[in-house]
Tab-separated table of C-alpha atoms and ligand atoms in Angstrom:
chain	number	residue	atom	x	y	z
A	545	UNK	CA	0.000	0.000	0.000
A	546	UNK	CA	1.327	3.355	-1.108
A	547	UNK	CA	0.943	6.410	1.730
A	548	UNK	CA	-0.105	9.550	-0.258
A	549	UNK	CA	0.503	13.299	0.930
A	550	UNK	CA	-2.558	15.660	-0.432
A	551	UNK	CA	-1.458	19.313	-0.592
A	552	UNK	CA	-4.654	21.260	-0.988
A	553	UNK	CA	-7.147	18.307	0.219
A	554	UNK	CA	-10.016	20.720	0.472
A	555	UNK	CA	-9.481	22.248	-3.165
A	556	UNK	CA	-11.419	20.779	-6.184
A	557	UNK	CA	-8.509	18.783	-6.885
A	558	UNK	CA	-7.863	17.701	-3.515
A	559	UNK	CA	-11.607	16.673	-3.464
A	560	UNK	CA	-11.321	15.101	-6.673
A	561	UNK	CA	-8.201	13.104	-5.187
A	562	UNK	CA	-10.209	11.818	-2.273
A	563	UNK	CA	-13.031	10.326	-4.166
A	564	UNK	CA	-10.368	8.335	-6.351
A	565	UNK	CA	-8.439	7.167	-3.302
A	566	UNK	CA	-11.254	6.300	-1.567
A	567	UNK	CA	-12.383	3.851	-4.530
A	568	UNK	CA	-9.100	2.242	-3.709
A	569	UNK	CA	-8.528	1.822	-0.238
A	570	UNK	CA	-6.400	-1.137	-0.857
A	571	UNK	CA	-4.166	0.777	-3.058
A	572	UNK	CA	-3.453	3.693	-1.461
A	573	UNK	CA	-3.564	5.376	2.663
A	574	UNK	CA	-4.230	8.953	3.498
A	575	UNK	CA	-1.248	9.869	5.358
A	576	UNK	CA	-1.102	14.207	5.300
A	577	UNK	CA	-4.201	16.366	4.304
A	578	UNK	CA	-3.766	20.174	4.320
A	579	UNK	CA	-6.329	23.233	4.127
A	580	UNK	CA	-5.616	26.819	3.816
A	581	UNK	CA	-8.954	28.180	5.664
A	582	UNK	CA	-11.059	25.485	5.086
A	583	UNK	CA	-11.530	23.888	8.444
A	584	UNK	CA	-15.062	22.660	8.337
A	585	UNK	CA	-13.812	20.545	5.120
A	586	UNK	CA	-10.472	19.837	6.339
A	587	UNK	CA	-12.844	18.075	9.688
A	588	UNK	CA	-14.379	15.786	7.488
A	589	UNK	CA	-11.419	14.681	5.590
A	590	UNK	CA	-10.133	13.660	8.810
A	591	UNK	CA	-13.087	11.914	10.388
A	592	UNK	CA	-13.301	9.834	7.200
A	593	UNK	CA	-9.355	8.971	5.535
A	594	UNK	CA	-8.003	9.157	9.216
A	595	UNK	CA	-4.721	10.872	8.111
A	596	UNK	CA	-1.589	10.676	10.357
A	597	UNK	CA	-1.278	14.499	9.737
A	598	UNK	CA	-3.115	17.470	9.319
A	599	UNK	CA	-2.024	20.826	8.395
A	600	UNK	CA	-4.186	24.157	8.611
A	601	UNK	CA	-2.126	27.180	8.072
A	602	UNK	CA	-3.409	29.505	10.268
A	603	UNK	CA	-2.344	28.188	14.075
A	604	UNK	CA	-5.754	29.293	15.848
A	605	UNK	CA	-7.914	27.320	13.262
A	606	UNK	CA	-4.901	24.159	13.632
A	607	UNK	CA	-5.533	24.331	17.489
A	608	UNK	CA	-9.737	24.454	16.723
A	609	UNK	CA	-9.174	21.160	14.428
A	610	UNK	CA	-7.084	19.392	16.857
A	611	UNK	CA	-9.593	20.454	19.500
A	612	UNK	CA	-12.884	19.278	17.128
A	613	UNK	CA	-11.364	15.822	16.169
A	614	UNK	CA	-10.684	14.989	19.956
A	615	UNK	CA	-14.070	15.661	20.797
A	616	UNK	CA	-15.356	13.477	18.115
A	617	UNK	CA	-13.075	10.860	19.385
A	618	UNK	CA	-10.572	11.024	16.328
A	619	UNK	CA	-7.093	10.758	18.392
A	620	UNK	CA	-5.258	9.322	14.891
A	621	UNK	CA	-4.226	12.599	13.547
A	622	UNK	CA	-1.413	14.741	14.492
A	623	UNK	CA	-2.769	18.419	13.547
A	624	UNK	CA	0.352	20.704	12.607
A	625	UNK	CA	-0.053	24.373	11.396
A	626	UNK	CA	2.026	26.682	9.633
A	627	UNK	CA	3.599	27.149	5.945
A	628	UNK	CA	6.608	25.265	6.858
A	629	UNK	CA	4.955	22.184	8.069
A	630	UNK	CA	3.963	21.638	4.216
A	631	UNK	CA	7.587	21.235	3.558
A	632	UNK	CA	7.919	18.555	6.362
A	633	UNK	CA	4.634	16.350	5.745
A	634	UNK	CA	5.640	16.611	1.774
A	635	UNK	CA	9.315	14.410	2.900
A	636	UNK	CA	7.802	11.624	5.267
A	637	UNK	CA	9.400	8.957	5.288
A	638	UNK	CA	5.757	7.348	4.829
A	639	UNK	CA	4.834	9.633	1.848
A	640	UNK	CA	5.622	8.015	-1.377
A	641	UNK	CA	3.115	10.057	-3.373
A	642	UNK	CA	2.621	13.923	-3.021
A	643	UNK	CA	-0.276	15.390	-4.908
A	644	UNK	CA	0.547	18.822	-5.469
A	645	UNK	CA	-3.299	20.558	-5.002
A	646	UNK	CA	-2.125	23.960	-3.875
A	647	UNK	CA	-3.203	27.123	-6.027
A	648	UNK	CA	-0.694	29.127	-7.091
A	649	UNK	CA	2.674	30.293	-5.721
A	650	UNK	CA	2.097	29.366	-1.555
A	651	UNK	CA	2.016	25.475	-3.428
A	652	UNK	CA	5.726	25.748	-4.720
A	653	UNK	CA	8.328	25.564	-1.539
A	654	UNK	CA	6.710	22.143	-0.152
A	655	UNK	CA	6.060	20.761	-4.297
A	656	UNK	CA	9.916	21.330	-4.614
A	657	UNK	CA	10.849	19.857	-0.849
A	658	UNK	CA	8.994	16.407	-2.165
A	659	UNK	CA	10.793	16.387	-5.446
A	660	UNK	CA	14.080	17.037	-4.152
A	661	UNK	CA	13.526	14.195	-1.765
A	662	UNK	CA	12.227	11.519	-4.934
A	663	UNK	CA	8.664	11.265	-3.677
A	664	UNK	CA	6.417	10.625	-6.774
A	665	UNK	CA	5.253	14.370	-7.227
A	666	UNK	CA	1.624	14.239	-8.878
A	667	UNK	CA	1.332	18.163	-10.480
A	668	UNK	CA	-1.596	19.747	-10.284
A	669	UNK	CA	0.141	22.578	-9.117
A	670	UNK	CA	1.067	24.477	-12.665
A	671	UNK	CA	2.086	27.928	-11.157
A	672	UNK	CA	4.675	25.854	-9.023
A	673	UNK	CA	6.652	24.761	-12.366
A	674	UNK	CA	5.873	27.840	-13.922
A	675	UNK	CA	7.826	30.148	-11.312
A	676	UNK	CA	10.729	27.695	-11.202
A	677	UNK	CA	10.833	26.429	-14.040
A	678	UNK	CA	14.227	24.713	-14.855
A	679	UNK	CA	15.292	24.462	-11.410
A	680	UNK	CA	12.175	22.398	-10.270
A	681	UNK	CA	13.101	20.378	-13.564
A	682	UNK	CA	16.947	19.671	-12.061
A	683	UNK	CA	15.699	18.814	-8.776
A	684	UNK	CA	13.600	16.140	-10.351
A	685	UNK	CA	16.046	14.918	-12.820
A	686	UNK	CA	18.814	14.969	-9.934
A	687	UNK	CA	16.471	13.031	-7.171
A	688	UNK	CA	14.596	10.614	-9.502
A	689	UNK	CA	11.682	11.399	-8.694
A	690	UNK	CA	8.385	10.687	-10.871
A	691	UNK	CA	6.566	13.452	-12.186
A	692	UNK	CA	2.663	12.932	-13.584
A	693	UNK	CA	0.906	15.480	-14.988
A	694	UNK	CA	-2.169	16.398	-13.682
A	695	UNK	CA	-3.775	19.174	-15.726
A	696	UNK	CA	-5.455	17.265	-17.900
A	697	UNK	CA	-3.704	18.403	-21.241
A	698	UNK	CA	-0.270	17.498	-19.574
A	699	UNK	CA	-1.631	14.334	-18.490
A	700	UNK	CA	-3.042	13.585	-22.270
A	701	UNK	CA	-0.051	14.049	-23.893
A	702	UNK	CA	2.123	12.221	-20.938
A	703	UNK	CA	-0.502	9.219	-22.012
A	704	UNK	CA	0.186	9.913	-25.662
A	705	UNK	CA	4.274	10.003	-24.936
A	706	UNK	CA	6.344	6.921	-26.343
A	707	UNK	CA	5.704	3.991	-23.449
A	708	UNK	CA	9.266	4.405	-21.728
A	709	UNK	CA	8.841	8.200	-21.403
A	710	UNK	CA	9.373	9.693	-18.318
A	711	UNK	CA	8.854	13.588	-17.830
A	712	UNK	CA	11.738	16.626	-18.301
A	713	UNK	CA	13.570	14.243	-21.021
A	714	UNK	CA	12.818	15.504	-24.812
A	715	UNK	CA	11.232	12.932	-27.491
A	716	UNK	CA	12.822	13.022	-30.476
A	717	UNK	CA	10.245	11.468	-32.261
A	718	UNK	CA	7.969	13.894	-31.283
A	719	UNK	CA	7.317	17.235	-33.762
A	720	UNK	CA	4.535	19.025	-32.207
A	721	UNK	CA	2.432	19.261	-29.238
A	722	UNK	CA	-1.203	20.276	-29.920
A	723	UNK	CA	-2.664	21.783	-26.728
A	724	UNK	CA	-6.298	21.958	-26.498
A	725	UNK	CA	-8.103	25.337	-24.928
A	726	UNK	CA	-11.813	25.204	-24.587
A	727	UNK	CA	-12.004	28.914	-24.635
A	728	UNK	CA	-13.219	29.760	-21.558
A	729	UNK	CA	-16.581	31.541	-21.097
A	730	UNK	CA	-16.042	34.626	-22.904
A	731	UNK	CA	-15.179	32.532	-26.146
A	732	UNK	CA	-17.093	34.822	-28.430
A	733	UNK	CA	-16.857	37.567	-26.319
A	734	UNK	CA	-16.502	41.136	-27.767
A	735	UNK	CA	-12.990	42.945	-26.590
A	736	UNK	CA	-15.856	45.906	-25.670
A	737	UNK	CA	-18.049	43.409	-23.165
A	738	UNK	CA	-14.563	41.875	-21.714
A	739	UNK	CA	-14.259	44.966	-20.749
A	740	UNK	CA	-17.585	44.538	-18.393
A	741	UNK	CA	-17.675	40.952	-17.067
A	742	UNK	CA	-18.099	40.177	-13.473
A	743	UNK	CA	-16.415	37.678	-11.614
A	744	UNK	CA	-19.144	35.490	-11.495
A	745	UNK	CA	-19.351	35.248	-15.108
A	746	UNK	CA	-15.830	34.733	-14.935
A	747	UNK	CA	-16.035	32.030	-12.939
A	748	UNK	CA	-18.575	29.800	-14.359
A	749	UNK	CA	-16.156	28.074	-16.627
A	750	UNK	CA	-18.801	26.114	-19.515
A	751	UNK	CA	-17.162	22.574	-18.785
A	752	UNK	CA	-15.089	22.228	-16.182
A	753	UNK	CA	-15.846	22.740	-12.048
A	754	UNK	CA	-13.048	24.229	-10.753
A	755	UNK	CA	-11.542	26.553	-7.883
A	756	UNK	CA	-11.829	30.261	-8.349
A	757	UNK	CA	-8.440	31.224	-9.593
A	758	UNK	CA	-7.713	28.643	-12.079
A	759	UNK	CA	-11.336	29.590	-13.414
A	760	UNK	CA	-10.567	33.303	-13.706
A	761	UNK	CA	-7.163	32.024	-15.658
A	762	UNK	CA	-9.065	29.723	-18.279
A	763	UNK	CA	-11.864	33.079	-18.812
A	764	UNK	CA	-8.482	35.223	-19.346
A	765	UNK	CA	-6.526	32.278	-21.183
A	766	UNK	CA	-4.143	33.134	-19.241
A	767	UNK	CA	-4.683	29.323	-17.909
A	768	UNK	CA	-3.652	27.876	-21.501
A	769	UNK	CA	-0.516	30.638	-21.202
A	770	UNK	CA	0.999	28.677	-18.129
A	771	UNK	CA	-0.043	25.325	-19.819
A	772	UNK	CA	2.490	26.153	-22.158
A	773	UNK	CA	5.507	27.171	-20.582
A	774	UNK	CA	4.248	23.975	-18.023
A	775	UNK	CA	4.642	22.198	-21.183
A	776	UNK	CA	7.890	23.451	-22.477
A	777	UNK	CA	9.194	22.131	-19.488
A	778	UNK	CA	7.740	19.139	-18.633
A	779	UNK	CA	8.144	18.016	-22.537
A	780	UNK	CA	11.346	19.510	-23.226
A	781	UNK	CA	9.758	21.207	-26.003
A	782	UNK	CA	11.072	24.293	-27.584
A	783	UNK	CA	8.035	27.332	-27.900
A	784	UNK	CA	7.543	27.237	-31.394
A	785	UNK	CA	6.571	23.615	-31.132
A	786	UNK	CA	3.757	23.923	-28.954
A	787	UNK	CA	0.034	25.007	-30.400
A	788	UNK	CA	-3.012	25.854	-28.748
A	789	UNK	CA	-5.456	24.786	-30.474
A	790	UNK	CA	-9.184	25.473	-28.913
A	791	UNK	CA	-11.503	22.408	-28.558
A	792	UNK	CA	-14.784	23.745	-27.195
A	793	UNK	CA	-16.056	20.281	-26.518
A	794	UNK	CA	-13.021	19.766	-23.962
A	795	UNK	CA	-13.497	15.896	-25.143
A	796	UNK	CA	-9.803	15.870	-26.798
A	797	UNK	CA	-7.485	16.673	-23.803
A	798	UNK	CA	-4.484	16.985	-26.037
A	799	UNK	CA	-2.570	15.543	-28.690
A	800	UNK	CA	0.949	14.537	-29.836
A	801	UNK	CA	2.254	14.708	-33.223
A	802	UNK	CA	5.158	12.525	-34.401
A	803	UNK	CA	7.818	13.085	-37.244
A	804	UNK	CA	5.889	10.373	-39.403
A	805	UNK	CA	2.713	12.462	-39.366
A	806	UNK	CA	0.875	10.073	-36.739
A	807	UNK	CA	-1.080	12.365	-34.464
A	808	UNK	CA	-2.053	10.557	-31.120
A	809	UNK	CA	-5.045	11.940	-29.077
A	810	UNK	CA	-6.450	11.578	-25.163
A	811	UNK	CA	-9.988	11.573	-24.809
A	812	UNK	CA	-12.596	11.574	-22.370
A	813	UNK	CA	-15.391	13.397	-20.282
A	814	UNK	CA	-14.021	16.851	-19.003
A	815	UNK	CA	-13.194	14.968	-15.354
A	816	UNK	CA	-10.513	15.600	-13.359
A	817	UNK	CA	-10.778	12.197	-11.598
A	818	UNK	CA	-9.545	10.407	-15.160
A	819	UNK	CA	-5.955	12.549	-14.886
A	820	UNK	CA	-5.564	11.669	-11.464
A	821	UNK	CA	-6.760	8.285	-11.194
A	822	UNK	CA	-3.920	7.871	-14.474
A	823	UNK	CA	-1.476	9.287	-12.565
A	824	UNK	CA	-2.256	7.462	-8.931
A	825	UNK	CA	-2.433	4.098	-11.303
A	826	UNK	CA	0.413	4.680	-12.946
A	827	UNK	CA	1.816	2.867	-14.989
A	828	UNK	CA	-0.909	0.453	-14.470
A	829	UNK	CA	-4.833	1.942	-14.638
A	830	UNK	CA	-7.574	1.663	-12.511
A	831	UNK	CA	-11.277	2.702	-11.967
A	832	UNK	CA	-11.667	6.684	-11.439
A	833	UNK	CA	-15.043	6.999	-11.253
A	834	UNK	CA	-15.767	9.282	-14.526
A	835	UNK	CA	-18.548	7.663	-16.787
A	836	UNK	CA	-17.585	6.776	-19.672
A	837	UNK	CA	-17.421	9.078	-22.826
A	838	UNK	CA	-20.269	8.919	-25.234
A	839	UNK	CA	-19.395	10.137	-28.590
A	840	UNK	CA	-22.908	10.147	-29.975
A	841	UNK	CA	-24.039	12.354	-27.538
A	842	UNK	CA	-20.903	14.858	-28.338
A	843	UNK	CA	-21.463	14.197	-32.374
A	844	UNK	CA	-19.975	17.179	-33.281
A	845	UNK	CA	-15.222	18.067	-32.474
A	846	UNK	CA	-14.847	21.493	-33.511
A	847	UNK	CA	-10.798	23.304	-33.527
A	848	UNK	CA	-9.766	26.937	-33.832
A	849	UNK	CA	-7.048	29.334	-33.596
A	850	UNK	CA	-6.722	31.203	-30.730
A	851	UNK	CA	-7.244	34.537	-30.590
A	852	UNK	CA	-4.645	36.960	-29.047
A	853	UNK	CA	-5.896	40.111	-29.661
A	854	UNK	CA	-9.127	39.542	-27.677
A	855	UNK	CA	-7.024	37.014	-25.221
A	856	UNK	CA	-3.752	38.711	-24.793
A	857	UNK	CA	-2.600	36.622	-21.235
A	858	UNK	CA	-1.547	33.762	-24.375
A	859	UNK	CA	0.358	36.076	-25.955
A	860	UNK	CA	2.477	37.250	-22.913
A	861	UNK	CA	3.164	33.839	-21.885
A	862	UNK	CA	4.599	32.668	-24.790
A	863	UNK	CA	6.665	36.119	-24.233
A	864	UNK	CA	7.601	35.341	-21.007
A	865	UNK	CA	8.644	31.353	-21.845
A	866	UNK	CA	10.547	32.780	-24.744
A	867	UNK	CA	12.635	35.177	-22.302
A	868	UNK	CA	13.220	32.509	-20.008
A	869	UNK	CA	14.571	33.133	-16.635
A	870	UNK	CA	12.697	34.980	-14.485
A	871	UNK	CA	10.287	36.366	-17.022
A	872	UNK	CA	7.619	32.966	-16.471
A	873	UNK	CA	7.857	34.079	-12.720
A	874	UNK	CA	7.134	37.604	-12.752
A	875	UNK	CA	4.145	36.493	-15.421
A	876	UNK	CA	2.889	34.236	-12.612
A	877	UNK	CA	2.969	36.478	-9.985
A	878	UNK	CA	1.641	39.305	-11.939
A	879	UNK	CA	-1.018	37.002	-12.524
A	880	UNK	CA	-2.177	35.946	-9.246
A	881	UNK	CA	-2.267	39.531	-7.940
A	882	UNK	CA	-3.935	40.885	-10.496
A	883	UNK	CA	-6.614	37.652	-10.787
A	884	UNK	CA	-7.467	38.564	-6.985
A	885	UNK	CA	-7.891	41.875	-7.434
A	886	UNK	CA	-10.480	41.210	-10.186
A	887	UNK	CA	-12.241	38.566	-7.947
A	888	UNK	CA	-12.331	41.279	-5.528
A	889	UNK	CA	-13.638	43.742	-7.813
A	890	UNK	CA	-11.123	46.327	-7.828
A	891	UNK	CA	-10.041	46.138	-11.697
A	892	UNK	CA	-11.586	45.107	-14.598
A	893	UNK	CA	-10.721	41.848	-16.719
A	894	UNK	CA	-9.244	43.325	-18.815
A	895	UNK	CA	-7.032	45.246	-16.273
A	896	UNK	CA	-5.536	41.225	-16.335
A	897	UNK	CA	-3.268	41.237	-19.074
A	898	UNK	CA	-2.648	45.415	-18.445
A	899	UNK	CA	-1.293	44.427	-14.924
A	900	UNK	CA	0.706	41.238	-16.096
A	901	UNK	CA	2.166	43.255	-19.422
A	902	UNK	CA	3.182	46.399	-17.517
A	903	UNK	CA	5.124	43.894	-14.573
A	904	UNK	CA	6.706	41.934	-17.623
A	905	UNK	CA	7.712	45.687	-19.362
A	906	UNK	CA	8.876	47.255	-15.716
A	907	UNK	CA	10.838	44.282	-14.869
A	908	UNK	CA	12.945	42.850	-17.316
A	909	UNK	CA	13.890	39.029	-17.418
A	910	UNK	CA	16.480	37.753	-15.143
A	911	UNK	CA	18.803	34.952	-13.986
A	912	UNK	CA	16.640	32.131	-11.860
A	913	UNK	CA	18.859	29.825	-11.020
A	914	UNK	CA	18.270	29.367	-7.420
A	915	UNK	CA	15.405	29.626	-5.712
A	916	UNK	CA	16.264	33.066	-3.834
A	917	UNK	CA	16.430	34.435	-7.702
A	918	UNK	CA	12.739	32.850	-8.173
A	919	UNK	CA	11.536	34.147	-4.743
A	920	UNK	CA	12.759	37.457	-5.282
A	921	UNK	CA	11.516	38.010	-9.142
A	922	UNK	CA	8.007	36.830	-7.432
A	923	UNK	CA	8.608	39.570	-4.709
A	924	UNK	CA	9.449	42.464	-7.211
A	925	UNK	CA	6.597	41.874	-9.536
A	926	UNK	CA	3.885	41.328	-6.533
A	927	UNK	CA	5.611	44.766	-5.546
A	928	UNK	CA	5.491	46.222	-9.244
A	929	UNK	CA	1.239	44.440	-9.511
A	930	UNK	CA	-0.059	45.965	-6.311
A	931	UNK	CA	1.575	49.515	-7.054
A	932	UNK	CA	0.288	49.594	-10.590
A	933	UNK	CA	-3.040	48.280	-9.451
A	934	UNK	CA	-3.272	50.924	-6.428
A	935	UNK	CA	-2.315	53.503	-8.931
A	936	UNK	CA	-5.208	52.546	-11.612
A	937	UNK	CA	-7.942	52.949	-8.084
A	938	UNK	CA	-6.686	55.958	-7.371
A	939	UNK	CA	-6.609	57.873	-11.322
B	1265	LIG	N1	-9.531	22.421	-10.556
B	1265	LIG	C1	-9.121	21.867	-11.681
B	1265	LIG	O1	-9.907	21.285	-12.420
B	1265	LIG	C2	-7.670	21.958	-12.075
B	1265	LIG	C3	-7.260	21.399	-13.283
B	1265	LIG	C4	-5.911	21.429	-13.615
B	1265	LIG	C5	-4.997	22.027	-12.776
B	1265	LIG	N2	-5.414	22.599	-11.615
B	1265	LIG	C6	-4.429	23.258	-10.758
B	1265	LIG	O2	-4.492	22.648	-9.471
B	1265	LIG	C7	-4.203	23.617	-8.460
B	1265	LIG	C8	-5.377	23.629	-7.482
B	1265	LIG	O3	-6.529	24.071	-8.182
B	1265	LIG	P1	-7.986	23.963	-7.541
B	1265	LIG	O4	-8.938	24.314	-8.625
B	1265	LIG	O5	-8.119	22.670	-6.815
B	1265	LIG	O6	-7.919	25.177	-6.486
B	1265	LIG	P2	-8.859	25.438	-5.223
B	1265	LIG	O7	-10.142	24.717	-5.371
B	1265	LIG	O8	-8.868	26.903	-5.024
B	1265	LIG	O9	-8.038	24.725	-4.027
B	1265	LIG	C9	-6.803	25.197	-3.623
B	1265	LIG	C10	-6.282	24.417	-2.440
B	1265	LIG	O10	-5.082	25.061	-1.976
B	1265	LIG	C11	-5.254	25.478	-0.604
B	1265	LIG	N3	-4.558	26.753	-0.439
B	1265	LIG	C12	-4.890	27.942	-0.981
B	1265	LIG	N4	-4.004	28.885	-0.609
B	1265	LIG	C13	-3.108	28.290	0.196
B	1265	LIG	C14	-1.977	28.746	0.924
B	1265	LIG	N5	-1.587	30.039	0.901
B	1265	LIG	N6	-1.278	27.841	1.631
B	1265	LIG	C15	-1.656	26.546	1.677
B	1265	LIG	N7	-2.729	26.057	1.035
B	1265	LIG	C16	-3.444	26.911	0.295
B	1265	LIG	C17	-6.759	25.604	-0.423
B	1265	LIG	O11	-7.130	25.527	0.942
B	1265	LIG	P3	-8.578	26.111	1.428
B	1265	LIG	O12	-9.620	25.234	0.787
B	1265	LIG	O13	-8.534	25.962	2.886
B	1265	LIG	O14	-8.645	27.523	0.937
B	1265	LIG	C18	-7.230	24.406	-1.237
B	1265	LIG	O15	-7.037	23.227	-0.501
B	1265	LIG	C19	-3.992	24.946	-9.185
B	1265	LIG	O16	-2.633	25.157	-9.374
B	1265	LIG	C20	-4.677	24.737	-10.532
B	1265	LIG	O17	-4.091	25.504	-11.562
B	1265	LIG	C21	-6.726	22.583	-11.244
């Protein structure tokens, strides 16, 4: 039996990690769970997988958990609190899996501690391999450790890889990547009304349930940006040779083109639970729970360009992976400020890509070799975000 580490256990992907593992309860034991704010959920995850560990962040609501679980008579789980106690429950010795469930940049220090220390890293966690790029790839390469995609394009075209293929090394029988968008919600939006949508519009993505800030990235495209560079890198694929192609259906997850002109494809429902369960089963398969696809009832696989005038965020992140350096991590951070300021209604959407171009403009690209270099280009642009931002409220 395999002990598994869920970073972000209370996220969509964290939930969606759950269900599989608890179809498999021979296959797999809920060692660490860990919420942000989300003790009510965090409770239940613990009264049902019985985890060794626990981490809340915030030490009041760890001491609240501790003090709920007793009372129910739960005395299995050690509750820990704290940022740095990801890092630690991510290297247990018992861990052999780590799902990396975390949104965004708080997800990368305890994503890196696991692959450093050669624990199968399952990567949900895009922003974390955006910021760091080829430094999280050399930790992996150096340690060993597995990586599986877990954003479902990744994970199609790991599935449509040559059989031996393990991430970071480069294919040589492989051309192209094809990387599906769906478009988001605004797909035939007018530049003029992106100029009005709410964040609730934004957030009701047409296919797929997810949290908040990945939603507001797939409305923006800015989602499909980071899927590239997340490709680049987990691919060893140069730029130029990976396409977004938008799939509206989301029933083709991604494909793979070879130098004798065979395309391969991944299909399936839009359901998170098929990438994980893939990557939990792998390199075997097992039952995740999605029902199976019905092609009748889709009839109908359209593909188009994408459009960068009306979607800039694609645009700058094939800018940024192009720079290199520290240009994909001043794009991400740029990004995450700038996404919650929309969600909290203090710009507009398309204030976005304004936000993430003027960082990328203010701060040009530099070294990121070591993760200092990556934590400080993540500083600066947060700095370089919140200022412009502050200055846009105010004029
Ligand atoms: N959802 C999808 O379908 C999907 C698909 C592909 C890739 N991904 C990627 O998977 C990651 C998670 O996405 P999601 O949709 O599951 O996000 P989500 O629903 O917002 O969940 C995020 C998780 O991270 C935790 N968290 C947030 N901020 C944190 C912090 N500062 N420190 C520690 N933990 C923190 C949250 O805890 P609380 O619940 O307590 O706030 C929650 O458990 C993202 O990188 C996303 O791009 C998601």
């Amino acid at each position: 039996m395999k002990g598994i580490c869920v970073l972000g256990s209370t996220g969509s992907i964290g939930v969606s990690t759950l269900d599989v593992v608890g179809r498999h309860p021979n296959r797999y034991r809920v060692v660490v769970l860990t919420a942000n704010n989300n003790l009510d959920r965090l409770y239940e995850q613990c009264l049902r997988f019985e985890p060794s560990y626990a981490v809340m962040i915030d030490e009041i609501q760890a001491i609240e958990l501790r003090g709920r679980l007793r009372a129910a008579g739960q005395w299995r789980t050690q509750v820990l609190s704290g940022a740095k106690a990801l890092e630690e429950v991510a290297v247990l010795p018992e861990v052999d899996a780590v799902m990396a469930a975390i949104v965004g940049a708080a997800g990368l220090l305890p994503t890196l501690a696991a692959a450093r220390a050669g624990k199968t890293v399952l990567l949900a966690n895009k922003e974390a391999l955006v910021m760091s790029g080829p430094l999280f790839m050399a930790e992996v390469m150096k340690s060993g450790a597995d990586l599986l995609p877990i954003d479902s394009e990744h994970n199609a075209l790991f599935q449509c890889m040559p059989s031996d293929y393990h991430a970071g090394r480069r294919a040589p029988e492989v051309r192209r990547i094809l990387l599906t968008a769906s478009g988001g919600p605004f797909l035939r939006t007018s530049v003029e009304k992106l100029e009005q949508v709410t964040p609730d519009q934004a957030i009701a993505h047409p296919n797929w349930v997810m949290g908040r800030k990945i939603s507001v990235d797939s409305a923006t495209m800015m989602n499909k940006g980071l899927e590239v560079i997340e490709a680049c890198l987990l691919f060893a694929m140069a730029p130029e040779s990976v396409q977004v192609v938008v799939h509206p259906q989301s029933v083709i997850h991604s494909l793979v083109d070879y130098v004798d002109g065979t395309v391969l494809a991944q299909m399936g429902n839009p359901d998170m639970r098929i990438p994980i369960a893939h990557a939990l089963a792998w390199p075997g398969r097992f039952d995740s729970g999605a029902e199976p696809l019905d092609l009748f009832g889709v009839r109908q696989l359209d593909f188009e360009p994408p459009d960068t005038i009306r979607f800039p965020c694609l645009r700058l992140a094939y800018e940024a992976v192009r720079a290199g350096g520290s240009a994909p991590a001043i794009l991400n951070a740029a990004n995450e400020v700038a996404v919650e300021s929309f969600l909290e209604g203090r710009i507009s959407f398309s204030a976005i890509p304004e936000t993430i171009s003027h960082c990328m403009d203010a701060l040009p690209a530099g070294v990121a070799d070591t993760l200092e270099a990556v934590l400080e280009a993540d500083r600066s642009a947060r700095a370089v975000a919140r200022a412009f931002i502050a200055h846009q409220e105010t004029s």
